[in-house]
Amino acid sequence: MSAAFKSLDWKVVLFVLVVAYLVPGIVLAAAVAIVNRTLSADALTLMTALLAIVSFTVPPVAGGYLAARFARGQAWRHVLIVGALGALLSLLAFRASPRAMVLYVLASIALAAFGGFIRLQGRPRG
């Protein structure tokens, strides 16, 4: 194993993946199940679209922010690893074309970097 992976705090990575991806995924699945029974077809389409937007944008940003917040060193490396692993974890939950999968992984890493940037923008370099 390379020194880059040994220097990662894997507890932080695992914690962030659970808090930012797994728990919201379970909550959103429950919300979809409840909404599916109670809304009309048009309202269901709108609600499903809104939940999809939230579920694909919020977890990477929150994951990047939390990874940058809790990483003791090399915060950017933690942010990028969480973004990539979170995207792969999310891809287990839905099926898409290979092109859509690649685009989602890239978007997830970019959104995680945005979350990390929000956390680290005022912090001195070092």
CSV table of N, CA, C and O in Angstrom, one decimal:
chain,number,residue,atom,x,y,z
A,1,MET,N,0.9,-1.2,0.0
A,1,MET,CA,0.0,0.0,0.0
A,1,MET,C,0.9,1.2,0.0
A,1,MET,O,1.9,1.3,0.7
A,2,SER,N,0.5,2.2,-0.8
A,2,SER,CA,1.4,3.4,-0.9
A,2,SER,C,1.3,4.3,0.3
A,2,SER,O,0.3,4.2,1.1
A,3,ALA,N,2.2,5.2,0.4
A,3,ALA,CA,2.2,6.1,1.6
A,3,ALA,C,1.0,7.0,1.5
A,3,ALA,O,0.6,7.5,2.6
A,4,ALA,N,0.5,7.3,0.3
A,4,ALA,CA,-0.6,8.3,0.2
A,4,ALA,C,-1.8,7.7,0.9
A,4,ALA,O,-2.6,8.4,1.5
A,5,PHE,N,-2.0,6.4,0.7
A,5,PHE,CA,-3.2,5.7,1.3
A,5,PHE,C,-3.0,5.5,2.8
A,5,PHE,O,-3.9,5.5,3.6
A,6,LYS,N,-1.8,5.2,3.2
A,6,LYS,CA,-1.5,5.0,4.6
A,6,LYS,C,-1.7,6.3,5.4
A,6,LYS,O,-2.0,6.2,6.6
A,7,SER,N,-1.5,7.4,4.8
A,7,SER,CA,-1.6,8.7,5.6
A,7,SER,C,-3.0,9.1,5.7
A,7,SER,O,-3.3,10.1,6.4
A,8,LEU,N,-4.0,8.5,5.0
A,8,LEU,CA,-5.4,8.8,5.1
A,8,LEU,C,-5.9,8.3,6.5
A,8,LEU,O,-5.6,7.3,6.9
A,9,ASP,N,-6.8,9.1,7.0
A,9,ASP,CA,-7.5,8.7,8.2
A,9,ASP,C,-8.8,8.0,7.8
A,9,ASP,O,-9.8,8.6,7.5
A,10,TRP,N,-8.7,6.7,7.7
A,10,TRP,CA,-9.8,5.9,7.1
A,10,TRP,C,-11.1,5.9,8.0
A,10,TRP,O,-12.2,5.7,7.6
A,11,LYS,N,-10.9,6.2,9.3
A,11,LYS,CA,-12.0,6.3,10.2
A,11,LYS,C,-12.9,7.6,9.8
A,11,LYS,O,-14.1,7.5,9.8
A,12,VAL,N,-12.2,8.6,9.4
A,12,VAL,CA,-12.9,9.8,9.0
A,12,VAL,C,-13.6,9.5,7.7
A,12,VAL,O,-14.8,9.9,7.5
A,13,VAL,N,-13.0,8.8,6.7
A,13,VAL,CA,-13.6,8.5,5.4
A,13,VAL,C,-14.8,7.7,5.7
A,13,VAL,O,-15.9,7.9,5.1
A,14,LEU,N,-14.7,6.6,6.5
A,14,LEU,CA,-15.9,5.8,6.7
A,14,LEU,C,-17.0,6.5,7.4
A,14,LEU,O,-18.2,6.4,7.1
A,15,PHE,N,-16.7,7.3,8.4
A,15,PHE,CA,-17.7,8.1,9.1
A,15,PHE,C,-18.4,9.0,8.2
A,15,PHE,O,-19.6,9.1,8.2
A,16,VAL,N,-17.7,9.7,7.3
A,16,VAL,CA,-18.3,10.7,6.4
A,16,VAL,C,-19.2,9.9,5.3
A,16,VAL,O,-20.3,10.4,5.0
A,17,LEU,N,-18.7,8.7,4.9
A,17,LEU,CA,-19.5,8.0,3.9
A,17,LEU,C,-20.8,7.5,4.6
A,17,LEU,O,-21.9,7.6,3.9
A,18,VAL,N,-20.8,7.1,5.8
A,18,VAL,CA,-22.0,6.7,6.5
A,18,VAL,C,-22.9,7.9,6.7
A,18,VAL,O,-24.1,7.9,6.4
A,19,VAL,N,-22.4,9.0,7.2
A,19,VAL,CA,-23.2,10.2,7.6
A,19,VAL,C,-23.7,10.9,6.4
A,19,VAL,O,-24.9,11.4,6.3
A,20,ALA,N,-22.9,11.1,5.3
A,20,ALA,CA,-23.3,11.9,4.2
A,20,ALA,C,-24.0,11.1,3.1
A,20,ALA,O,-24.7,11.7,2.3
A,21,TYR,N,-23.7,9.8,3.0
A,21,TYR,CA,-24.3,9.0,1.9
A,21,TYR,C,-25.3,8.0,2.4
A,21,TYR,O,-26.4,7.9,1.8
A,22,LEU,N,-24.9,7.2,3.3
A,22,LEU,CA,-25.8,6.0,3.7
A,22,LEU,C,-27.0,6.5,4.4
A,22,LEU,O,-28.2,6.1,4.0
A,23,VAL,N,-26.9,7.3,5.5
A,23,VAL,CA,-28.1,7.7,6.2
A,23,VAL,C,-29.0,8.5,5.4
A,23,VAL,O,-30.2,8.2,5.4
A,24,PRO,N,-28.6,9.5,4.6
A,24,PRO,CA,-29.5,10.3,3.8
A,24,PRO,C,-30.2,9.4,2.7
A,24,PRO,O,-31.3,9.5,2.3
A,25,GLY,N,-29.4,8.4,2.2
A,25,GLY,CA,-30.0,7.4,1.2
A,25,GLY,C,-31.2,6.6,1.8
A,25,GLY,O,-32.2,6.5,1.2
A,26,ILE,N,-31.0,6.2,3.1
A,26,ILE,CA,-32.1,5.5,3.7
A,26,ILE,C,-33.3,6.4,4.0
A,26,ILE,O,-34.4,6.0,3.8
A,27,VAL,N,-33.0,7.6,4.4
A,27,VAL,CA,-34.1,8.6,4.7
A,27,VAL,C,-34.8,8.9,3.4
A,27,VAL,O,-36.1,9.0,3.4
A,28,LEU,N,-34.1,9.1,2.3
A,28,LEU,CA,-34.7,9.5,1.0
A,28,LEU,C,-35.5,8.3,0.5
A,28,LEU,O,-36.6,8.5,-0.1
A,29,ALA,N,-35.0,7.1,0.7
A,29,ALA,CA,-35.8,5.9,0.2
A,29,ALA,C,-37.1,5.8,1.0
A,29,ALA,O,-38.1,5.5,0.4
A,30,ALA,N,-37.1,6.1,2.3
A,30,ALA,CA,-38.3,6.0,3.1
A,30,ALA,C,-39.2,7.1,2.6
A,30,ALA,O,-40.5,6.9,2.6
A,31,ALA,N,-38.7,8.3,2.3
A,31,ALA,CA,-39.5,9.4,1.9
A,31,ALA,C,-40.2,9.1,0.6
A,31,ALA,O,-41.4,9.4,0.4
A,32,VAL,N,-39.5,8.5,-0.3
A,32,VAL,CA,-40.0,8.1,-1.6
A,32,VAL,C,-41.1,7.1,-1.4
A,32,VAL,O,-42.2,7.1,-2.1
A,33,ALA,N,-40.9,6.1,-0.5
A,33,ALA,CA,-42.0,5.1,-0.3
A,33,ALA,C,-43.2,5.7,0.3
A,33,ALA,O,-44.3,5.3,-0.1
A,34,ILE,N,-43.1,6.7,1.2
A,34,ILE,CA,-44.3,7.4,1.7
A,34,ILE,C,-44.9,8.2,0.7
A,34,ILE,O,-46.2,8.2,0.6
A,35,VAL,N,-44.2,9.0,-0.1
A,35,VAL,CA,-44.7,9.9,-1.1
A,35,VAL,C,-45.4,9.1,-2.2
A,35,VAL,O,-46.4,9.5,-2.7
A,36,ASN,N,-44.8,7.9,-2.5
A,36,ASN,CA,-45.4,7.1,-3.6
A,36,ASN,C,-46.8,6.7,-3.3
A,36,ASN,O,-47.6,6.5,-4.2
A,37,ARG,N,-47.2,6.6,-2.0
A,37,ARG,CA,-48.6,6.1,-1.7
A,37,ARG,C,-49.6,7.3,-1.6
A,37,ARG,O,-50.8,7.0,-1.7
A,38,THR,N,-49.1,8.5,-1.4
A,38,THR,CA,-50.0,9.5,-1.0
A,38,THR,C,-50.2,10.6,-2.1
A,38,THR,O,-51.2,11.3,-2.0
A,39,LEU,N,-49.4,10.7,-3.1
A,39,LEU,CA,-49.5,11.8,-4.1
A,39,LEU,C,-50.1,11.3,-5.4
A,39,LEU,O,-50.1,10.2,-5.7
A,40,SER,N,-50.7,12.3,-6.1
A,40,SER,CA,-51.2,12.0,-7.4
A,40,SER,C,-50.0,11.8,-8.4
A,40,SER,O,-48.9,12.1,-8.0
A,41,ALA,N,-50.3,11.4,-9.6
A,41,ALA,CA,-49.3,11.1,-10.6
A,41,ALA,C,-48.4,12.3,-10.9
A,41,ALA,O,-47.2,12.2,-10.9
A,42,ASP,N,-49.0,13.5,-11.1
A,42,ASP,CA,-48.2,14.7,-11.4
A,42,ASP,C,-47.4,15.1,-10.3
A,42,ASP,O,-46.2,15.5,-10.4
A,43,ALA,N,-48.0,15.2,-9.1
A,43,ALA,CA,-47.2,15.6,-7.9
A,43,ALA,C,-46.1,14.6,-7.6
A,43,ALA,O,-45.0,15.0,-7.1
A,44,LEU,N,-46.4,13.3,-7.8
A,44,LEU,CA,-45.4,12.3,-7.6
A,44,LEU,C,-44.2,12.5,-8.5
A,44,LEU,O,-43.0,12.3,-8.1
A,45,THR,N,-44.4,12.8,-9.8
A,45,THR,CA,-43.3,13.1,-10.8
A,45,THR,C,-42.5,14.2,-10.3
A,45,THR,O,-41.3,14.2,-10.3
A,46,LEU,N,-43.1,15.3,-9.9
A,46,LEU,CA,-42.4,16.5,-9.4
A,46,LEU,C,-41.6,16.2,-8.1
A,46,LEU,O,-40.4,16.5,-8.0
A,47,MET,N,-42.2,15.5,-7.2
A,47,MET,CA,-41.6,15.2,-5.9
A,47,MET,C,-40.4,14.2,-6.2
A,47,MET,O,-39.3,14.4,-5.6
A,48,THR,N,-40.5,13.3,-7.1
A,48,THR,CA,-39.5,12.4,-7.4
A,48,THR,C,-38.3,13.1,-8.0
A,48,THR,O,-37.1,12.8,-7.7
A,49,ALA,N,-38.6,14.0,-8.9
A,49,ALA,CA,-37.5,14.8,-9.5
A,49,ALA,C,-36.8,15.7,-8.5
A,49,ALA,O,-35.5,15.8,-8.5
A,50,LEU,N,-37.5,16.3,-7.6
A,50,LEU,CA,-36.9,17.1,-6.5
A,50,LEU,C,-36.0,16.2,-5.6
A,50,LEU,O,-34.9,16.6,-5.2
A,51,LEU,N,-36.6,15.1,-5.2
A,51,LEU,CA,-35.8,14.2,-4.4
A,51,LEU,C,-34.5,13.7,-5.1
A,51,LEU,O,-33.5,13.5,-4.4
A,52,ALA,N,-34.6,13.5,-6.4
A,52,ALA,CA,-33.4,13.0,-7.1
A,52,ALA,C,-32.4,14.1,-7.2
A,52,ALA,O,-31.2,13.8,-7.0
A,53,ILE,N,-32.8,15.3,-7.4
A,53,ILE,CA,-31.8,16.5,-7.4
A,53,ILE,C,-31.2,16.6,-6.0
A,53,ILE,O,-29.9,16.7,-5.9
A,54,VAL,N,-32.0,16.5,-5.0
A,54,VAL,CA,-31.4,16.6,-3.6
A,54,VAL,C,-30.5,15.4,-3.3
A,54,VAL,O,-29.4,15.6,-2.8
A,55,SER,N,-30.9,14.2,-3.7
A,55,SER,CA,-30.0,13.1,-3.4
A,55,SER,C,-28.8,13.0,-4.2
A,55,SER,O,-27.8,12.3,-3.8
A,56,PHE,N,-28.7,13.7,-5.3
A,56,PHE,CA,-27.5,13.6,-6.1
A,56,PHE,C,-26.6,14.8,-5.9
A,56,PHE,O,-25.4,14.8,-6.3
A,57,THR,N,-27.0,15.9,-5.2
A,57,THR,CA,-26.2,17.0,-5.0
A,57,THR,C,-25.8,17.2,-3.5
A,57,THR,O,-24.7,17.6,-3.3
A,58,VAL,N,-26.7,17.0,-2.6
A,58,VAL,CA,-26.4,17.3,-1.2
A,58,VAL,C,-25.3,16.3,-0.6
A,58,VAL,O,-24.4,16.8,0.0
A,59,PRO,N,-25.4,15.0,-0.8
A,59,PRO,CA,-24.4,14.1,-0.2
A,59,PRO,C,-23.0,14.4,-0.6
A,59,PRO,O,-22.1,14.5,0.3
A,60,PRO,N,-22.7,14.7,-1.9
A,60,PRO,CA,-21.3,15.0,-2.2
A,60,PRO,C,-20.8,16.3,-1.5
A,60,PRO,O,-19.7,16.3,-1.0
A,61,VAL,N,-21.6,17.3,-1.5
A,61,VAL,CA,-21.2,18.6,-0.9
A,61,VAL,C,-21.0,18.4,0.6
A,61,VAL,O,-20.0,18.8,1.2
A,62,ALA,N,-22.0,17.7,1.2
A,62,ALA,CA,-21.9,17.5,2.7
A,62,ALA,C,-20.7,16.6,3.0
A,62,ALA,O,-20.0,16.8,3.9
A,63,GLY,N,-20.5,15.6,2.1
A,63,GLY,CA,-19.3,14.7,2.3
A,63,GLY,C,-18.0,15.4,2.2
A,63,GLY,O,-17.1,15.2,3.0
A,64,GLY,N,-17.9,16.2,1.2
A,64,GLY,CA,-16.7,17.0,1.1
A,64,GLY,C,-16.4,18.0,2.2
A,64,GLY,O,-15.3,18.1,2.8
A,65,TYR,N,-17.5,18.6,2.7
A,65,TYR,CA,-17.4,19.5,3.8
A,65,TYR,C,-17.0,18.8,5.1
A,65,TYR,O,-16.0,19.2,5.8
A,66,LEU,N,-17.6,17.7,5.4
A,66,LEU,CA,-17.3,16.9,6.6
A,66,LEU,C,-15.9,16.3,6.5
A,66,LEU,O,-15.2,16.2,7.5
A,67,ALA,N,-15.5,15.8,5.4
A,67,ALA,CA,-14.2,15.2,5.2
A,67,ALA,C,-13.1,16.3,5.5
A,67,ALA,O,-12.1,16.1,6.2
A,68,ALA,N,-13.3,17.5,5.0
A,68,ALA,CA,-12.4,18.6,5.2
A,68,ALA,C,-12.4,19.0,6.7
A,68,ALA,O,-11.4,19.4,7.3
A,69,ARG,N,-13.6,18.9,7.3
A,69,ARG,CA,-13.7,19.4,8.7
A,69,ARG,C,-13.1,18.4,9.7
A,69,ARG,O,-12.4,18.8,10.6
A,70,PHE,N,-13.2,17.1,9.4
A,70,PHE,CA,-12.7,16.1,10.4
A,70,PHE,C,-11.3,15.6,10.1
A,70,PHE,O,-10.7,14.9,10.9
A,71,ALA,N,-10.8,15.8,8.9
A,71,ALA,CA,-9.4,15.3,8.5
A,71,ALA,C,-8.4,16.1,9.3
A,71,ALA,O,-8.4,17.3,9.3
A,72,ARG,N,-7.5,15.4,9.9
A,72,ARG,CA,-6.5,16.1,10.7
A,72,ARG,C,-5.4,16.6,9.8
A,72,ARG,O,-4.7,17.6,10.1
A,73,GLY,N,-5.1,16.0,8.8
A,73,GLY,CA,-4.1,16.4,7.8
A,73,GLY,C,-4.5,16.0,6.4
A,73,GLY,O,-5.4,15.1,6.2
A,74,GLN,N,-4.0,16.6,5.4
A,74,GLN,CA,-4.3,16.3,4.0
A,74,GLN,C,-5.8,16.3,3.8
A,74,GLN,O,-6.3,15.4,3.2
A,75,ALA,N,-6.4,17.4,4.1
A,75,ALA,CA,-7.8,17.5,4.0
A,75,ALA,C,-8.3,17.4,2.5
A,75,ALA,O,-9.3,16.7,2.3
A,76,TRP,N,-7.6,17.9,1.6
A,76,TRP,CA,-8.0,17.8,0.2
A,76,TRP,C,-8.0,16.3,-0.3
A,76,TRP,O,-8.9,15.9,-1.1
A,77,ARG,N,-7.0,15.6,0.1
A,77,ARG,CA,-7.0,14.2,-0.2
A,77,ARG,C,-8.2,13.4,0.3
A,77,ARG,O,-8.8,12.6,-0.3
A,78,HIS,N,-8.5,13.7,1.6
A,78,HIS,CA,-9.7,13.1,2.2
A,78,HIS,C,-11.0,13.5,1.4
A,78,HIS,O,-11.8,12.7,1.2
A,79,VAL,N,-11.1,14.8,1.0
A,79,VAL,CA,-12.2,15.2,0.3
A,79,VAL,C,-12.4,14.5,-1.1
A,79,VAL,O,-13.5,14.0,-1.4
A,80,LEU,N,-11.3,14.4,-1.8
A,80,LEU,CA,-11.4,13.7,-3.1
A,80,LEU,C,-11.7,12.2,-3.0
A,80,LEU,O,-12.4,11.6,-3.8
A,81,ILE,N,-11.1,11.6,-2.0
A,81,ILE,CA,-11.3,10.1,-1.7
A,81,ILE,C,-12.8,9.9,-1.4
A,81,ILE,O,-13.5,9.0,-1.9
A,82,VAL,N,-13.3,10.8,-0.5
A,82,VAL,CA,-14.8,10.7,-0.1
A,82,VAL,C,-15.6,10.9,-1.3
A,82,VAL,O,-16.6,10.2,-1.5
A,83,GLY,N,-15.3,11.9,-2.1
A,83,GLY,CA,-16.1,12.1,-3.3
A,83,GLY,C,-16.1,10.9,-4.3
A,83,GLY,O,-17.2,10.6,-4.8
A,84,ALA,N,-15.0,10.3,-4.5
A,84,ALA,CA,-14.9,9.2,-5.4
A,84,ALA,C,-15.6,8.0,-4.8
A,84,ALA,O,-16.4,7.3,-5.5
A,85,LEU,N,-15.3,7.6,-3.5
A,85,LEU,CA,-16.0,6.5,-2.9
A,85,LEU,C,-17.5,6.7,-2.7
A,85,LEU,O,-18.2,5.8,-2.9
A,86,GLY,N,-17.9,7.9,-2.4
A,86,GLY,CA,-19.3,8.2,-2.3
A,86,GLY,C,-20.0,8.0,-3.6
A,86,GLY,O,-21.1,7.5,-3.7
A,87,ALA,N,-19.4,8.4,-4.7
A,87,ALA,CA,-20.0,8.2,-6.0
A,87,ALA,C,-20.1,6.8,-6.4
A,87,ALA,O,-21.1,6.3,-6.8
A,88,LEU,N,-19.1,6.0,-6.1
A,88,LEU,CA,-19.2,4.6,-6.3
A,88,LEU,C,-20.2,3.9,-5.4
A,88,LEU,O,-21.0,3.0,-5.9
A,89,LEU,N,-20.3,4.4,-4.2
A,89,LEU,CA,-21.4,3.8,-3.3
A,89,LEU,C,-22.8,4.2,-3.8
A,89,LEU,O,-23.7,3.4,-3.8
A,90,SER,N,-22.9,5.4,-4.3
A,90,SER,CA,-24.2,5.8,-4.9
A,90,SER,C,-24.6,5.0,-6.2
A,90,SER,O,-25.7,4.8,-6.4
A,91,LEU,N,-23.5,4.7,-7.0
A,91,LEU,CA,-23.8,4.0,-8.2
A,91,LEU,C,-24.3,2.6,-7.9
A,91,LEU,O,-25.0,1.9,-8.8
A,92,LEU,N,-24.1,2.1,-6.7
A,92,LEU,CA,-24.7,0.8,-6.3
A,92,LEU,C,-26.2,0.8,-6.2
A,92,LEU,O,-26.9,-0.2,-6.3
A,93,ALA,N,-26.7,2.0,-5.9
A,93,ALA,CA,-28.1,2.2,-5.7
A,93,ALA,C,-29.0,2.4,-6.9
A,93,ALA,O,-30.2,2.3,-6.9
A,94,PHE,N,-28.4,2.8,-8.0
A,94,PHE,CA,-29.2,3.0,-9.2
A,94,PHE,C,-28.4,2.5,-10.4
A,94,PHE,O,-27.2,2.4,-10.4
A,95,ARG,N,-29.2,2.3,-11.5
A,95,ARG,CA,-28.6,1.8,-12.7
A,95,ARG,C,-28.7,2.9,-13.7
A,95,ARG,O,-29.6,3.7,-13.8
A,96,ALA,N,-27.6,3.0,-14.5
A,96,ALA,CA,-27.5,4.1,-15.5
A,96,ALA,C,-26.6,3.6,-16.6
A,96,ALA,O,-25.9,2.5,-16.4
A,97,SER,N,-26.5,4.3,-17.7
A,97,SER,CA,-25.6,4.0,-18.7
A,97,SER,C,-24.2,4.2,-18.3
A,97,SER,O,-24.0,5.0,-17.4
A,98,PRO,N,-23.2,3.6,-18.9
A,98,PRO,CA,-21.8,3.8,-18.5
A,98,PRO,C,-21.4,5.3,-18.6
A,98,PRO,O,-20.7,5.8,-17.8
A,99,ARG,N,-21.9,6.0,-19.7
A,99,ARG,CA,-21.6,7.4,-19.8
A,99,ARG,C,-22.2,8.2,-18.6
A,99,ARG,O,-21.5,9.1,-18.1
A,100,ALA,N,-23.4,7.9,-18.2
A,100,ALA,CA,-24.0,8.6,-17.1
A,100,ALA,C,-23.3,8.3,-15.8
A,100,ALA,O,-23.1,9.2,-14.9
A,101,MET,N,-22.8,7.1,-15.7
A,101,MET,CA,-22.0,6.7,-14.5
A,101,MET,C,-20.7,7.5,-14.4
A,101,MET,O,-20.4,8.1,-13.3
A,102,VAL,N,-20.0,7.6,-15.5
A,102,VAL,CA,-18.8,8.4,-15.5
A,102,VAL,C,-19.0,9.9,-15.2
A,102,VAL,O,-18.3,10.5,-14.4
A,103,LEU,N,-20.1,10.4,-15.8
A,103,LEU,CA,-20.4,11.8,-15.5
A,103,LEU,C,-20.8,12.0,-14.1
A,103,LEU,O,-20.5,13.1,-13.5
A,104,TYR,N,-21.5,11.1,-13.5
A,104,TYR,CA,-21.9,11.2,-12.1
A,104,TYR,C,-20.7,11.2,-11.2
A,104,TYR,O,-20.6,11.9,-10.2
A,105,VAL,N,-19.7,10.3,-11.5
A,105,VAL,CA,-18.5,10.2,-10.6
A,105,VAL,C,-17.8,11.5,-10.7
A,105,VAL,O,-17.3,12.1,-9.7
A,106,LEU,N,-17.6,12.1,-11.9
A,106,LEU,CA,-16.9,13.3,-12.1
A,106,LEU,C,-17.7,14.5,-11.4
A,106,LEU,O,-17.1,15.3,-10.7
A,107,ALA,N,-19.0,14.5,-11.5
A,107,ALA,CA,-19.8,15.5,-10.8
A,107,ALA,C,-19.7,15.4,-9.3
A,107,ALA,O,-19.6,16.4,-8.6
A,108,SER,N,-19.7,14.1,-8.8
A,108,SER,CA,-19.6,13.9,-7.4
A,108,SER,C,-18.3,14.4,-6.8
A,108,SER,O,-18.3,15.0,-5.7
A,109,ILE,N,-17.2,14.1,-7.5
A,109,ILE,CA,-15.9,14.6,-7.1
A,109,ILE,C,-15.9,16.1,-7.1
A,109,ILE,O,-15.4,16.7,-6.1
A,110,ALA,N,-16.4,16.7,-8.1
A,110,ALA,CA,-16.4,18.2,-8.2
A,110,ALA,C,-17.3,18.8,-7.1
A,110,ALA,O,-16.9,19.8,-6.4
A,111,LEU,N,-18.4,18.2,-6.8
A,111,LEU,CA,-19.3,18.7,-5.7
A,111,LEU,C,-18.6,18.5,-4.3
A,111,LEU,O,-18.8,19.3,-3.5
A,112,ALA,N,-18.0,17.4,-4.2
A,112,ALA,CA,-17.2,17.1,-2.9
A,112,ALA,C,-16.1,18.2,-2.8
A,112,ALA,O,-15.9,18.7,-1.7
A,113,ALA,N,-15.4,18.5,-3.9
A,113,ALA,CA,-14.4,19.5,-3.8
A,113,ALA,C,-15.0,20.9,-3.5
A,113,ALA,O,-14.4,21.6,-2.7
A,114,PHE,N,-16.2,21.1,-3.9
A,114,PHE,CA,-16.9,22.4,-3.6
A,114,PHE,C,-17.2,22.4,-2.1
A,114,PHE,O,-17.0,23.4,-1.4
A,115,GLY,N,-17.7,21.3,-1.5
A,115,GLY,CA,-17.9,21.2,-0.1
A,115,GLY,C,-16.6,21.4,0.7
A,115,GLY,O,-16.6,22.1,1.7
A,116,GLY,N,-15.6,20.8,0.2
A,116,GLY,CA,-14.3,21.0,0.9
A,116,GLY,C,-13.8,22.4,0.8
A,116,GLY,O,-13.2,23.0,1.7
A,117,PHE,N,-14.0,23.1,-0.4
A,117,PHE,CA,-13.6,24.5,-0.5
A,117,PHE,C,-14.4,25.4,0.4
A,117,PHE,O,-13.8,26.3,1.0
A,118,ILE,N,-15.7,25.1,0.6
A,118,ILE,CA,-16.5,25.9,1.5
A,118,ILE,C,-15.9,25.8,2.9
A,118,ILE,O,-15.8,26.8,3.6
A,119,ARG,N,-15.5,24.6,3.3
A,119,ARG,CA,-14.9,24.5,4.7
A,119,ARG,C,-13.5,25.1,4.8
A,119,ARG,O,-13.1,25.6,5.8
A,120,LEU,N,-12.7,24.9,3.7
A,120,LEU,CA,-11.3,25.3,3.9
A,120,LEU,C,-11.0,26.7,3.3
A,120,LEU,O,-9.8,27.1,3.5
A,121,GLN,N,-11.9,27.4,2.8
A,121,GLN,CA,-11.6,28.7,2.2
A,121,GLN,C,-11.0,29.7,3.2
A,121,GLN,O,-10.2,30.5,2.8
A,122,GLY,N,-11.4,29.7,4.4
A,122,GLY,CA,-10.9,30.7,5.4
A,122,GLY,C,-9.7,30.2,6.2
A,122,GLY,O,-9.2,30.9,7.0
A,123,ARG,N,-9.3,28.9,6.0
A,123,ARG,CA,-8.3,28.3,6.7
A,123,ARG,C,-6.9,28.6,6.1
A,123,ARG,O,-6.8,28.5,4.9
A,124,PRO,N,-5.9,29.0,6.9
A,124,PRO,CA,-4.6,29.2,6.3
A,124,PRO,C,-4.0,27.9,5.7
A,124,PRO,O,-4.3,26.8,6.2
A,125,ARG,N,-3.2,28.1,4.7
A,125,ARG,CA,-2.5,27.0,4.1
A,125,ARG,C,-1.4,26.4,5.0
A,125,ARG,O,-0.8,27.2,5.7
A,126,GLY,N,-1.3,25.1,4.9
A,126,GLY,CA,-0.2,24.5,5.7
A,126,GLY,C,-0.4,23.1,6.1
A,126,GLY,O,-1.2,22.4,5.8
